[in-house]
PDB file of C-alpha atoms in Angstrom:
ATOM      1  CA  MET A   1     104.629-151.192-118.202  1.00 63.00           C
ATOM      2  CA  ALA A   2     106.711-149.250-120.661  1.00 74.00           C
ATOM      3  CA  ILE A   3     105.508-146.054-122.250  1.00 80.00           C
ATOM      4  CA  ALA A   4     103.393-146.887-125.294  1.00 78.00           C
ATOM      5  CA  GLY A   5     104.628-144.715-128.147  1.00 83.00           C
ATOM      6  CA  ASN A   6     106.560-141.481-128.084  1.00 91.00           C
ATOM      7  CA  PRO A   7     106.764-139.807-124.636  1.00 91.00           C
ATOM      8  CA  LYS A   8     106.759-136.354-126.248  1.00 93.00           C
ATOM      9  CA  LYS A   9     103.512-137.190-128.032  1.00 94.00           C
ATOM     10  CA  LEU A  10     102.081-138.335-124.699  1.00 92.00           C
ATOM     11  CA  ALA A  11     102.942-134.934-123.207  1.00 94.00           C
ATOM     12  CA  GLN A  12     101.361-133.160-126.199  1.00 95.00           C
ATOM     13  CA  ASP A  13      98.188-135.217-125.752  1.00 94.00           C
ATOM     14  CA  ILE A  14      98.069-134.194-122.097  1.00 95.00           C
ATOM     15  CA  ALA A  15      98.490-130.535-123.078  1.00 95.00           C
ATOM     16  CA  ASP A  16      95.722-130.778-125.682  1.00 95.00           C
ATOM     17  CA  GLY A  17      93.347-132.452-123.232  1.00 95.00           C
ATOM     18  CA  PHE A  18      93.164-135.838-124.945  1.00 95.00           C
ATOM     19  CA  MET A  19      94.655-137.647-121.940  1.00 92.00           C
ATOM     20  CA  ASN A  20      94.659-137.097-118.191  1.00 91.00           C
ATOM     21  CA  LEU A  21      97.062-138.464-115.635  1.00 90.00           C
ATOM     22  CA  SER A  22      95.785-139.952-112.402  1.00 92.00           C
ATOM     23  CA  ALA A  23      97.396-141.838-109.550  1.00 92.00           C
ATOM     24  CA  PRO A  24      95.864-145.228-110.482  1.00 93.00           C
ATOM     25  CA  GLY A  25      97.058-144.778-114.063  1.00 90.00           C
ATOM     26  CA  LEU A  26     100.581-143.916-112.945  1.00 92.00           C
ATOM     27  CA  LYS A  27     100.997-147.144-110.956  1.00 92.00           C
ATOM     28  CA  SER A  28     101.751-149.087-114.109  1.00 90.00           C
ATOM     29  CA  TYR A  29     104.837-146.988-114.945  1.00 91.00           C
ATOM     30  CA  THR A  30     108.349-147.602-113.657  1.00 92.00           C
ATOM     31  CA  PRO A  31     110.287-144.794-111.940  1.00 93.00           C
ATOM     32  CA  ALA A  32     112.393-144.355-115.091  1.00 93.00           C
ATOM     33  CA  ASP A  33     109.219-143.989-117.187  1.00 93.00           C
ATOM     34  CA  LEU A  34     107.851-141.392-114.775  1.00 93.00           C
ATOM     35  CA  LYS A  35     111.060-139.393-115.052  1.00 94.00           C
ATOM     36  CA  ILE A  36     110.902-139.509-118.858  1.00 94.00           C
ATOM     37  CA  ILE A  37     107.274-138.358-118.868  1.00 94.00           C
ATOM     38  CA  LEU A  38     108.049-135.540-116.443  1.00 95.00           C
ATOM     39  CA  THR A  39     110.967-134.389-118.598  1.00 95.00           C
ATOM     40  CA  ASN A  40     108.795-134.354-121.706  1.00 96.00           C
ATOM     41  CA  LEU A  41     106.076-132.408-119.891  1.00 96.00           C
ATOM     42  CA  ALA A  42     108.691-129.742-119.158  1.00 96.00           C
ATOM     43  CA  VAL A  43     109.790-129.692-122.815  1.00 96.00           C
ATOM     44  CA  ILE A  44     106.239-129.209-124.076  1.00 96.00           C
ATOM     45  CA  GLN A  45     105.644-126.572-121.402  1.00 97.00           C
ATOM     46  CA  ARG A  46     108.624-124.573-122.708  1.00 97.00           C
ATOM     47  CA  GLU A  47     107.366-124.927-126.272  1.00 96.00           C
ATOM     48  CA  VAL A  48     103.880-123.702-125.346  1.00 96.00           C
ATOM     49  CA  ARG A  49     105.284-120.746-123.415  1.00 96.00           C
ATOM     50  CA  SER A  50     107.377-119.695-126.415  1.00 96.00           C
ATOM     51  CA  ILE A  51     104.296-119.299-128.647  1.00 93.00           C
ATOM     52  CA  GLN A  52     103.761-115.626-129.529  1.00 94.00           C
ATOM     53  CA  ILE A  53     100.113-114.576-129.667  1.00 92.00           C
ATOM     54  CA  PRO A  54      98.766-111.240-130.985  1.00 91.00           C
ATOM     55  CA  ALA A  55      97.393-109.067-128.180  1.00 88.00           C
ATOM     56  CA  GLU A  56      93.906-108.832-129.690  1.00 91.00           C
ATOM     57  CA  ASP A  57      93.336-112.599-129.982  1.00 91.00           C
ATOM     58  CA  ALA A  58      91.680-113.593-126.711  1.00 93.00           C
ATOM     59  CA  LEU A  59      90.736-117.113-127.864  1.00 95.00           C
ATOM     60  CA  GLN A  60      94.336-118.056-128.569  1.00 95.00           C
ATOM     61  CA  PHE A  61      95.353-116.678-125.164  1.00 94.00           C
ATOM     62  CA  LYS A  62      92.722-118.848-123.534  1.00 95.00           C
ATOM     63  CA  ALA A  63      93.843-121.931-125.480  1.00 95.00           C
ATOM     64  CA  LYS A  64      97.486-121.340-124.561  1.00 95.00           C
ATOM     65  CA  ASN A  65      96.650-120.867-120.886  1.00 96.00           C
ATOM     66  CA  MET A  66      94.506-124.025-120.861  1.00 97.00           C
ATOM     67  CA  ARG A  67      97.377-126.045-122.339  1.00 96.00           C
ATOM     68  CA  LEU A  68      99.752-124.661-119.698  1.00 96.00           C
ATOM     69  CA  SER A  69      97.205-125.394-116.982  1.00 97.00           C
ATOM     70  CA  ARG A  70      96.829-129.021-118.082  1.00 96.00           C
ATOM     71  CA  LEU A  71     100.598-129.496-118.199  1.00 97.00           C
ATOM     72  CA  ARG A  72     101.034-127.980-114.747  1.00 97.00           C
ATOM     73  CA  GLN A  73      98.223-130.127-113.324  1.00 96.00           C
ATOM     74  CA  ALA A  74      99.777-133.293-114.782  1.00 96.00           C
ATOM     75  CA  GLU A  75     103.150-132.336-113.319  1.00 96.00           C
ATOM     76  CA  MET A  76     101.626-131.799-109.875  1.00 96.00           C
ATOM     77  CA  VAL A  77      99.772-135.138-110.031  1.00 96.00           C
ATOM     78  CA  MET A  78     103.001-136.919-110.970  1.00 95.00           C
ATOM     79  CA  ARG A  79     105.048-135.220-108.279  1.00 95.00           C
ATOM     80  CA  SER A  80     102.497-135.930-105.547  1.00 96.00           C
ATOM     81  CA  PHE A  81     102.210-139.560-106.694  1.00 95.00           C
ATOM     82  CA  CYS A  82     105.983-139.973-106.598  1.00 94.00           C
ATOM     83  CA  LYS A  83     106.162-138.360-103.172  1.00 95.00           C
ATOM     84  CA  LYS A  84     103.413-140.625-101.854  1.00 94.00           C
ATOM     85  CA  MET A  85     105.039-143.758-103.291  1.00 93.00           C
ATOM     86  CA  ARG A  86     108.524-142.580-102.215  1.00 94.00           C
ATOM     87  CA  ILE A  87     109.884-142.561-105.747  1.00 91.00           C
ATOM     88  CA  SER A  88     112.757-140.159-106.293  1.00 89.00           C
ATOM     89  CA  ILE A  89     112.551-138.292-109.558  1.00 82.00           C
TER      90      ILE A  89
END
């Protein structure tokens, strides 16, 4: 199954918590699709890291760290799935 919509938007949805990746959900993607999703996760991760937050705003720090955490978790799920299925990415 091809990626429905923009892969960058998919990565943003993962970062915002609107979508989660799981091994059963990843089975429908081709190895090329997985590589594209992984690349876009890295792009969004760089964008989130570049956000400058004032030191006194704890809520924005928490939101930024949650987005980074979700992106990192999705990356780890994808990498472990690819390793298990012997897909080189």
